[in-house]
C-alpha cells in the first residue's frame, strides 16, 4: 500500500520551508466574528414556528422568525431547505430533534460573519447540556468505498430516507457557511448517528466552510465517503471524536480547530481526529480508495495540565489502512500524536500511511502508539517536527488558550526554542 501524494500535497511539501516562519502567527483570525465559545450563557429568543416533520417542497426560512425543530425532520423528494443568514433554529430536547437531508434533497444554509445561522438547544441559558438534541445528517450521491457503493445513515432513521452514496462525484450535495451547531449529539433516543454534523457521500461541488460544533454529546463532525475540500472548522469540547472520517472520504481540510478537555470524553474513548480506512461491516471494493485526508493549519489542543494530563489519549487514531497527512499544525496536551490499530503490521506501512511535517507537538507519551507492540522505531514517523522536551501545561505553552471570546493558541516562545526531531 504505497502512499501516493496528490499534486496539492506535493505543493504543500514544496512550500513547507517557505511558510515555516508564519507557523506561529495568529492562525485563528478566520474564527473571529461568528463563533461563540460560551453558548450556554447566550439568551436566544423562543421559537415562533414549528417546522413540519416532512419537507417535500422547497422551503425558505427567513430570519424574521425563530424556528422549532422537534423530532425527526426529513427534507425529501429533491426539495431544498434554504436558511437565511442570522436565522435561529431551536432544537427540541424532550423529543430530540434531528434534521435529515435525504439523498437528492439539499440544505442551503448560508450565514455571514456578522449574522451566522445557529442550531441550538431549546433549553434556557445556563441549563443546556451536551447531547440535548440529535444533529444534522446530510445524504449525498457521491462515491463511497463500500462493496455495494452505497450505505445507510447511522441512527435507525426511516429506511426510505436513509440511503446515501452513488456515482455523482461532483454533486452539489449541500452549501453551508457560517453555521453554529450547539449541544447536539443526543444518545438517549438513538445510540449511534446523532452527531453534530454528519456528511454522507459528499460531492465535490458542495461548500462546507465556517462551521462550529460545540458541546456535542457524540462526534462533532462525522464524514462518510465522498470527496471535498473543507475549511474553517471548529469542534469545541465534544464528548465523542472531534473529526471522524471513513468509507473512503478524500479531501483537504484547511484551518481546523479542535479544543478538548481531559474530563470530557465518551465511555469508549475519544480522539480529536479518527480516520478509518474502510468500514469493516460493509467492506470495500478498491484498496487504493481507502480514506485519505490532508489536514493543514490545524490546532489540536487538549486543555490538560499536570493535574489531569494522565486522562488523555492520542490526538489521532488511524485504523484499517487509513492515510493521513498533517501539515503546518499544532498538537498539544495529548498522550501521543497518533495511535495505529493492528492493520498496520510494520513500520513501513505506518510511514506510507501517515506523514506529519512542519508541525509542533507537546505530549506526555512516546509520540506514536501502536496496537502491535513489537514494532520498533515508530518515533521516526514524527521526524522534522518541533516538540517540547517534556510535557508543558496548556496555560504555560500558549498565550491565552482559555479566552472565552476566542481562545488564542500562539506559542509563548518562538519555535526555535523547541527541539526538532531528526
Short mmCIF file of C-alpha atoms in Angstrom, two decimals:
data_model
loop_
_atom_site.label_atom_id
_atom_site.label_comp_id
_atom_site.label_asym_id
_atom_site.label_seq_id
_atom_site.Cartn_x
_atom_site.Cartn_y
_atom_site.Cartn_z
CA UNK A 1 0.00 0.00 0.00
CA UNK A 2 2.39 2.67 -1.22
CA UNK A 3 1.21 6.14 -0.29
CA UNK A 4 0.66 8.40 -3.32
CA UNK A 5 0.53 12.14 -2.79
CA UNK A 6 -1.77 14.35 -4.84
CA UNK A 7 -0.34 17.43 -6.61
CA UNK A 8 -1.81 19.56 -3.84
CA UNK A 9 0.06 17.61 -1.19
CA UNK A 10 3.27 17.81 -3.20
CA UNK A 11 2.83 21.57 -3.38
CA UNK A 12 2.35 21.74 0.37
CA UNK A 13 5.55 19.80 0.89
CA UNK A 14 7.44 22.04 -1.50
CA UNK A 15 6.39 25.22 0.28
CA UNK A 16 6.66 23.92 3.87
CA UNK A 17 10.06 25.52 4.45
CA UNK A 18 8.96 28.82 2.96
CA UNK A 19 5.95 29.20 5.25
CA UNK A 20 7.63 27.91 8.41
CA UNK A 21 8.23 31.46 9.53
CA UNK A 22 4.46 32.05 9.59
CA UNK A 23 3.77 28.93 11.63
CA UNK A 24 3.09 30.72 14.89
CA UNK A 25 1.22 33.75 13.55
CA UNK A 26 -2.34 34.46 14.70
CA UNK A 27 -3.88 31.48 12.95
CA UNK A 28 -7.33 31.90 14.48
CA UNK A 29 -8.24 35.15 12.67
CA UNK A 30 -10.69 33.28 10.46
CA UNK A 31 -12.71 32.34 13.58
CA UNK A 32 -13.45 35.92 14.64
CA UNK A 33 -16.91 37.46 14.50
CA UNK A 34 -19.18 34.43 14.02
CA UNK A 35 -18.12 31.96 16.73
CA UNK A 36 -19.38 31.54 20.31
CA UNK A 37 -17.25 29.73 22.88
CA UNK A 38 -19.74 30.26 25.74
CA UNK A 39 -23.06 29.25 24.15
CA UNK A 40 -24.62 28.22 27.47
CA UNK A 41 -24.59 31.87 28.55
CA UNK A 42 -26.35 33.14 25.43
CA UNK A 43 -30.01 34.12 25.61
CA UNK A 44 -31.82 33.03 22.47
CA UNK A 45 -35.42 34.06 21.68
CA UNK A 46 -38.21 31.49 21.95
CA UNK A 47 -39.43 29.74 18.81
CA UNK A 48 -42.23 31.30 16.77
CA UNK A 49 -42.93 28.45 14.37
CA UNK A 50 -42.53 24.66 14.40
CA UNK A 51 -41.11 23.02 11.29
CA UNK A 52 -43.02 20.11 9.73
CA UNK A 53 -41.53 16.63 10.06
CA UNK A 54 -41.65 16.05 6.30
CA UNK A 55 -40.45 18.82 3.99
CA UNK A 56 -41.15 17.67 0.43
CA UNK A 57 -41.35 21.09 -1.28
CA UNK A 58 -38.80 23.89 -1.40
CA UNK A 59 -38.86 25.79 1.89
CA UNK A 60 -37.27 29.11 2.82
CA UNK A 61 -36.62 30.05 6.44
CA UNK A 62 -36.26 33.80 6.95
CA UNK A 63 -34.52 35.38 9.90
CA UNK A 64 -37.65 37.31 10.91
CA UNK A 65 -38.76 34.19 12.79
CA UNK A 66 -37.23 31.68 15.22
CA UNK A 67 -37.99 28.06 14.34
CA UNK A 68 -38.51 24.93 16.43
CA UNK A 69 -37.06 21.65 15.19
CA UNK A 70 -38.74 18.75 17.01
CA UNK A 71 -38.37 15.02 16.42
CA UNK A 72 -37.02 13.73 13.09
CA UNK A 73 -37.44 16.28 10.32
CA UNK A 74 -36.80 14.92 6.80
CA UNK A 75 -36.17 17.02 3.70
CA UNK A 76 -37.27 14.73 0.85
CA UNK A 77 -38.27 14.45 -2.83
CA UNK A 78 -35.43 16.60 -4.12
CA UNK A 79 -36.59 19.61 -2.12
CA UNK A 80 -34.26 22.35 -0.94
CA UNK A 81 -34.30 23.78 2.57
CA UNK A 82 -32.86 27.29 2.32
CA UNK A 83 -31.98 29.19 5.51
CA UNK A 84 -31.29 32.93 5.58
CA UNK A 85 -28.32 34.42 7.39
CA UNK A 86 -28.96 35.19 11.05
CA UNK A 87 -31.70 32.57 11.41
CA UNK A 88 -32.00 30.77 14.75
CA UNK A 89 -33.35 27.20 14.96
CA UNK A 90 -34.18 25.98 18.47
CA UNK A 91 -33.90 22.19 18.70
CA UNK A 92 -36.19 20.16 20.95
CA UNK A 93 -34.61 18.25 23.84
CA UNK A 94 -37.77 16.47 25.04
CA UNK A 95 -38.40 14.93 21.61
CA UNK A 96 -34.77 15.14 20.45
CA UNK A 97 -34.60 16.90 17.11
CA UNK A 98 -32.79 15.64 14.02
CA UNK A 99 -32.57 17.34 10.65
CA UNK A 100 -32.10 14.72 7.92
CA UNK A 101 -31.42 15.88 4.36
CA UNK A 102 -32.21 12.85 2.22
CA UNK A 103 -30.42 11.80 -0.96
CA UNK A 104 -31.31 14.18 -3.77
CA UNK A 105 -32.54 16.92 -1.44
CA UNK A 106 -30.37 19.84 -0.41
CA UNK A 107 -29.57 22.10 2.53
CA UNK A 108 -28.60 25.63 1.53
CA UNK A 109 -27.67 27.39 4.75
CA UNK A 110 -25.50 30.43 4.13
CA UNK A 111 -24.91 32.68 7.11
CA UNK A 112 -22.44 35.51 7.28
CA UNK A 113 -19.65 36.51 9.60
CA UNK A 114 -21.88 39.12 11.22
CA UNK A 115 -25.05 37.00 11.15
CA UNK A 116 -24.31 33.27 11.45
CA UNK A 117 -27.04 30.64 11.36
CA UNK A 118 -27.48 28.94 14.75
CA UNK A 119 -28.87 25.49 15.60
CA UNK A 120 -29.09 25.25 19.38
CA UNK A 121 -30.93 23.56 22.25
CA UNK A 122 -34.37 24.89 23.17
CA UNK A 123 -33.41 24.86 26.85
CA UNK A 124 -32.81 28.16 28.55
CA UNK A 125 -29.40 29.71 29.10
CA UNK A 126 -27.18 28.07 31.73
CA UNK A 127 -29.24 24.85 31.57
CA UNK A 128 -28.13 23.41 28.22
CA UNK A 129 -26.07 20.23 28.06
CA UNK A 130 -24.12 18.18 25.57
CA UNK A 131 -26.50 15.98 23.61
CA UNK A 132 -29.69 17.95 24.26
CA UNK A 133 -30.83 17.20 20.69
CA UNK A 134 -29.78 14.99 17.79
CA UNK A 135 -27.95 16.69 14.94
CA UNK A 136 -27.80 17.33 11.21
CA UNK A 137 -27.35 14.44 8.76
CA UNK A 138 -26.90 15.07 5.03
CA UNK A 139 -27.04 12.23 2.49
CA UNK A 140 -25.38 12.68 -0.88
CA UNK A 141 -24.78 10.75 -4.08
CA UNK A 142 -21.00 10.96 -4.03
CA UNK A 143 -18.79 7.90 -4.25
CA UNK A 144 -18.19 5.76 -1.18
CA UNK A 145 -15.83 2.82 -0.94
CA UNK A 146 -18.17 0.01 0.09
CA UNK A 147 -18.98 -3.27 -1.65
CA UNK A 148 -22.43 -2.03 -2.72
CA UNK A 149 -21.39 1.55 -3.43
CA UNK A 150 -23.96 2.92 -1.01
CA UNK A 151 -24.83 2.84 2.67
CA UNK A 152 -27.47 3.51 5.31
CA UNK A 153 -27.01 6.53 7.54
CA UNK A 154 -26.41 5.75 11.18
CA UNK A 155 -29.12 6.20 13.76
CA UNK A 156 -32.04 3.93 12.82
CA UNK A 157 -33.86 6.61 10.85
CA UNK A 158 -36.78 5.89 8.50
CA UNK A 159 -35.28 3.39 5.98
CA UNK A 160 -36.77 5.08 2.92
CA UNK A 161 -34.92 8.27 3.84
CA UNK A 162 -31.62 6.72 4.94
CA UNK A 163 -29.75 5.67 1.76
CA UNK A 164 -26.63 7.50 0.61
CA UNK A 165 -23.89 7.06 -1.99
CA UNK A 166 -23.70 6.83 -5.77
CA UNK A 167 -21.63 7.87 -8.78
CA UNK A 168 -22.21 11.64 -8.73
CA UNK A 169 -18.75 12.60 -7.53
CA UNK A 170 -19.23 16.26 -8.50
CA UNK A 171 -22.66 16.64 -6.88
CA UNK A 172 -23.55 19.84 -5.05
CA UNK A 173 -24.81 17.98 -2.02
CA UNK A 174 -25.04 21.00 0.27
CA UNK A 175 -23.96 24.61 0.72
CA UNK A 176 -23.13 25.51 4.33
CA UNK A 177 -21.33 28.63 5.57
CA UNK A 178 -21.10 30.43 8.89
CA UNK A 179 -23.11 27.98 10.96
CA UNK A 180 -23.01 27.12 14.66
CA UNK A 181 -24.34 23.78 15.90
CA UNK A 182 -24.63 23.72 19.69
CA UNK A 183 -25.42 20.93 22.23
CA UNK A 184 -26.21 18.26 19.62
CA UNK A 185 -25.27 14.55 19.72
CA UNK A 186 -28.16 13.08 21.69
CA UNK A 187 -27.71 9.40 22.65
CA UNK A 188 -30.95 8.69 24.55
CA UNK A 189 -33.21 8.40 21.50
CA UNK A 190 -30.62 6.53 19.41
CA UNK A 191 -27.14 5.48 20.45
CA UNK A 192 -25.49 5.91 17.05
CA UNK A 193 -25.61 8.56 14.39
CA UNK A 194 -26.70 11.62 16.33
CA UNK A 195 -23.55 13.63 15.72
CA UNK A 196 -23.33 17.39 15.41
CA UNK A 197 -22.87 17.28 11.63
CA UNK A 198 -22.82 14.02 9.66
CA UNK A 199 -21.97 14.16 5.95
CA UNK A 200 -22.55 11.10 3.77
CA UNK A 201 -21.38 10.77 0.16
CA UNK A 202 -20.44 14.44 -0.12
CA UNK A 203 -19.93 15.72 -3.68
CA UNK A 204 -17.01 17.89 -4.80
CA UNK A 205 -19.23 20.85 -5.74
CA UNK A 206 -20.51 21.13 -2.18
CA UNK A 207 -19.42 24.01 0.04
CA UNK A 208 -18.78 23.28 3.71
CA UNK A 209 -16.98 26.18 5.32
CA UNK A 210 -17.02 28.16 8.58
CA UNK A 211 -18.81 25.57 10.75
CA UNK A 212 -18.57 25.42 14.55
CA UNK A 213 -19.87 22.45 16.56
CA UNK A 214 -19.90 22.99 20.33
CA UNK A 215 -20.53 20.54 23.18
CA UNK A 216 -21.53 17.58 21.03
CA UNK A 217 -22.67 14.56 23.01
CA UNK A 218 -21.13 12.33 20.34
CA UNK A 219 -18.90 13.29 17.38
CA UNK A 220 -18.76 16.91 16.25
CA UNK A 221 -18.08 16.09 12.58
CA UNK A 222 -18.60 12.63 11.07
CA UNK A 223 -17.87 12.23 7.35
CA UNK A 224 -18.57 9.04 5.38
CA UNK A 225 -17.23 8.74 1.84
CA UNK A 226 -17.39 11.39 -0.83
CA UNK A 227 -14.76 13.91 -1.83
CA UNK A 228 -14.44 17.57 -0.92
CA UNK A 229 -12.08 20.27 0.29
CA UNK A 230 -13.39 21.81 3.51
CA UNK A 231 -12.10 24.69 5.58
CA UNK A 232 -12.61 26.72 8.75
CA UNK A 233 -13.98 24.05 11.07
CA UNK A 234 -14.21 24.23 14.87
CA UNK A 235 -15.01 21.45 17.32
CA UNK A 236 -15.35 22.69 20.89
CA UNK A 237 -15.39 20.27 23.83
CA UNK A 238 -17.02 17.26 22.19
CA UNK A 239 -17.66 14.08 24.17
CA UNK A 240 -17.07 11.95 21.09
CA UNK A 241 -14.48 12.44 18.37
CA UNK A 242 -13.95 15.92 17.04
CA UNK A 243 -13.47 14.81 13.44
CA UNK A 244 -14.16 11.30 12.15
CA UNK A 245 -13.61 10.19 8.56
CA UNK A 246 -14.46 6.83 6.99
CA UNK A 247 -15.62 4.88 3.92
CA UNK A 248 -13.07 6.31 1.53
CA UNK A 249 -13.56 10.02 2.12
CA UNK A 250 -10.90 12.01 0.30
CA UNK A 251 -10.18 15.66 0.83
CA UNK A 252 -8.11 18.53 2.15
CA UNK A 253 -9.10 20.28 5.37
CA UNK A 254 -7.66 23.73 5.96
CA UNK A 255 -7.93 25.79 9.15
CA UNK A 256 -9.10 23.20 11.66
CA UNK A 257 -9.52 23.81 15.39
CA UNK A 258 -10.29 21.14 17.99
CA UNK A 259 -10.46 22.04 21.68
CA UNK A 260 -10.86 19.13 24.06
CA UNK A 261 -10.83 18.73 27.84
CA UNK A 262 -9.41 15.70 29.71
CA UNK A 263 -12.65 15.21 31.64
CA UNK A 264 -14.96 15.48 28.60
CA UNK A 265 -14.89 12.23 26.66
CA UNK A 266 -17.04 9.24 25.78
CA UNK A 267 -17.02 5.95 27.66
CA UNK A 268 -15.49 4.28 24.57
CA UNK A 269 -12.70 6.81 24.40
CA UNK A 270 -12.45 9.75 22.03
CA UNK A 271 -9.91 11.30 19.69
CA UNK A 272 -9.51 14.69 18.12
CA UNK A 273 -9.14 13.02 14.71
CA UNK A 274 -10.26 9.48 13.94
CA UNK A 275 -9.51 8.18 10.46
CA UNK A 276 -10.93 4.81 9.42
CA UNK A 277 -9.73 3.49 6.07
CA UNK A 278 -12.86 1.45 5.42
CA UNK A 279 -15.92 0.16 7.22
CA UNK A 280 -15.38 -3.45 8.33
CA UNK A 281 -19.14 -4.07 8.38
CA UNK A 282 -19.67 -3.08 4.74
CA UNK A 283 -16.26 -3.96 3.27
CA UNK A 284 -14.65 -2.16 0.36
CA UNK A 285 -14.00 -2.64 -3.37
CA UNK A 286 -10.95 -0.51 -4.08
CA UNK A 287 -7.94 -0.88 -1.75
CA UNK A 288 -6.43 2.24 -3.30
CA UNK A 289 -9.52 4.28 -2.35
CA UNK A 290 -9.37 3.99 1.42
CA UNK A 291 -9.94 7.14 3.43
CA UNK A 292 -7.22 9.66 2.59
CA UNK A 293 -7.13 13.10 4.22
CA UNK A 294 -4.78 16.06 4.27
CA UNK A 295 -5.07 18.50 7.18
CA UNK A 296 -3.21 21.80 7.09
CA UNK A 297 -3.16 24.73 9.51
CA UNK A 298 -4.73 22.75 12.34
CA UNK A 299 -4.67 23.48 16.05
CA UNK A 300 -5.50 20.33 18.01
CA UNK A 301 -5.45 21.01 21.75
CA UNK A 302 -6.45 19.17 24.88
CA UNK A 303 -6.70 21.69 27.74
CA UNK A 304 -4.68 19.48 30.06
CA UNK A 305 -2.23 20.33 32.80
CA UNK A 306 -0.06 18.34 35.21
CA UNK A 307 -3.09 17.54 37.39
CA UNK A 308 -5.15 15.83 34.69
CA UNK A 309 -2.96 15.02 31.67
CA UNK A 310 -3.00 11.31 32.58
CA UNK A 311 -6.63 11.16 31.43
CA UNK A 312 -5.77 11.99 27.81
CA UNK A 313 -5.34 9.65 24.84
CA UNK A 314 -3.63 10.09 21.46
CA UNK A 315 -4.72 13.04 19.35
CA UNK A 316 -5.16 10.94 16.18
CA UNK A 317 -6.37 7.37 15.76
CA UNK A 318 -5.67 5.65 12.44
CA UNK A 319 -7.35 2.34 11.57
CA UNK A 320 -7.88 -0.02 8.64
CA UNK A 321 -5.07 1.34 6.44
CA UNK A 322 -6.30 4.94 6.51
CA UNK A 323 -3.95 7.59 5.09
CA UNK A 324 -3.32 10.90 6.82
CA UNK A 325 -1.06 13.87 6.14
CA UNK A 326 -0.75 16.62 8.78
CA UNK A 327 0.97 19.85 7.75
CA UNK A 328 1.80 23.16 9.46
CA UNK A 329 -0.15 22.25 12.59
CA UNK A 330 0.00 22.25 16.39
CA UNK A 331 -0.91 19.26 18.58
CA UNK A 332 -0.79 19.66 22.34
CA UNK A 333 -2.00 18.15 25.59
CA UNK A 334 -2.41 14.52 24.48
CA UNK A 335 -0.58 11.32 25.40
CA UNK A 336 0.63 10.74 21.83
CA UNK A 337 0.37 12.30 18.42
CA UNK A 338 -1.02 9.20 16.69
CA UNK A 339 -2.16 5.69 17.55
CA UNK A 340 -2.28 2.90 14.95
CA UNK A 341 -4.57 -0.11 15.05
CA UNK A 342 -3.49 -3.67 14.21
CA UNK A 343 -3.90 -3.24 10.45
CA UNK A 344 -0.50 -1.53 10.40
CA UNK A 345 1.74 -4.54 10.82
CA UNK A 346 5.09 -2.87 10.08
CA UNK A 347 6.88 0.43 10.37
CA UNK A 348 6.87 0.64 6.56
CA UNK A 349 3.07 0.53 6.46
CA UNK A 350 2.89 3.23 9.10
CA UNK A 351 5.26 5.50 7.18
CA UNK A 352 3.31 5.04 3.98
CA UNK A 353 0.02 5.81 5.72
CA UNK A 354 0.94 8.72 8.00
CA UNK A 355 3.03 11.80 7.50
CA UNK A 356 3.40 14.98 9.54
CA UNK A 357 5.72 17.86 8.71
CA UNK A 358 6.42 21.50 9.60
CA UNK A 359 4.38 20.98 12.76
CA UNK A 360 4.70 21.16 16.54
CA UNK A 361 3.66 18.75 19.28
CA UNK A 362 3.58 18.76 23.07
CA UNK A 363 2.71 15.36 24.55
CA UNK A 364 3.41 13.27 27.63
CA UNK A 365 3.84 9.87 25.96
CA UNK A 366 6.21 8.43 23.35
CA UNK A 367 4.59 10.21 20.40
CA UNK A 368 3.46 7.15 18.45
CA UNK A 369 1.40 4.30 19.87
CA UNK A 370 0.69 1.01 18.13
CA UNK A 371 -1.66 -1.86 18.87
CA UNK A 372 1.15 -4.06 17.53
CA UNK A 373 3.51 -3.66 20.47
CA UNK A 374 6.52 -5.33 18.84
CA UNK A 375 7.04 -2.71 16.11
CA UNK A 376 10.19 -0.67 16.78
CA UNK A 377 11.28 2.72 15.52
CA UNK A 378 7.84 4.27 15.42
CA UNK A 379 9.07 7.64 16.71
CA UNK A 380 10.84 8.16 13.35
CA UNK A 381 7.42 8.82 11.86
CA UNK A 382 7.45 12.24 13.55
CA UNK A 383 10.75 13.40 12.04
CA UNK A 384 11.17 17.03 11.00
CA UNK A 385 8.69 18.42 13.53
CA UNK A 386 9.30 20.62 16.58
CA UNK A 387 8.40 19.35 20.04
CA UNK A 388 8.74 20.05 23.74
CA UNK A 389 11.36 18.07 25.63
CA UNK A 390 8.84 17.37 28.38
CA UNK A 391 5.10 17.96 28.75
CA UNK A 392 4.10 21.62 29.22
CA UNK A 393 0.69 22.55 30.74
CA UNK A 394 -1.67 24.40 28.42
CA UNK A 395 -1.51 27.77 30.21
CA UNK A 396 2.28 27.75 30.17
CA UNK A 397 2.53 26.82 26.50
CA UNK A 398 0.01 29.13 24.80
CA UNK A 399 -0.78 32.83 25.11
CA UNK A 400 -4.46 32.73 26.09
CA UNK A 401 -5.92 29.24 25.49
CA UNK A 402 -8.98 29.68 27.71
CA UNK A 403 -10.12 33.05 26.43
CA UNK A 404 -13.94 32.99 26.37
CA UNK A 405 -14.25 35.30 23.35
CA UNK A 406 -11.81 33.43 21.15
CA UNK A 407 -9.03 31.21 22.54
CA UNK A 408 -5.53 32.12 21.41
CA UNK A 409 -3.05 29.33 20.71
CA UNK A 410 0.08 31.22 19.79
CA UNK A 411 3.15 29.69 21.43
CA UNK A 412 4.64 31.84 24.19
CA UNK A 413 8.14 31.01 22.96
CA UNK A 414 9.43 31.07 19.42
CA UNK A 415 9.65 27.79 17.53
CA UNK A 416 13.44 27.90 17.73
CA UNK A 417 13.14 27.41 21.49
CA UNK A 418 11.86 23.87 20.93
CA UNK A 419 13.59 20.70 19.86
CA UNK A 420 13.33 19.27 16.38
CA UNK A 421 13.09 15.55 15.66
CA UNK A 422 15.70 14.45 13.13
#
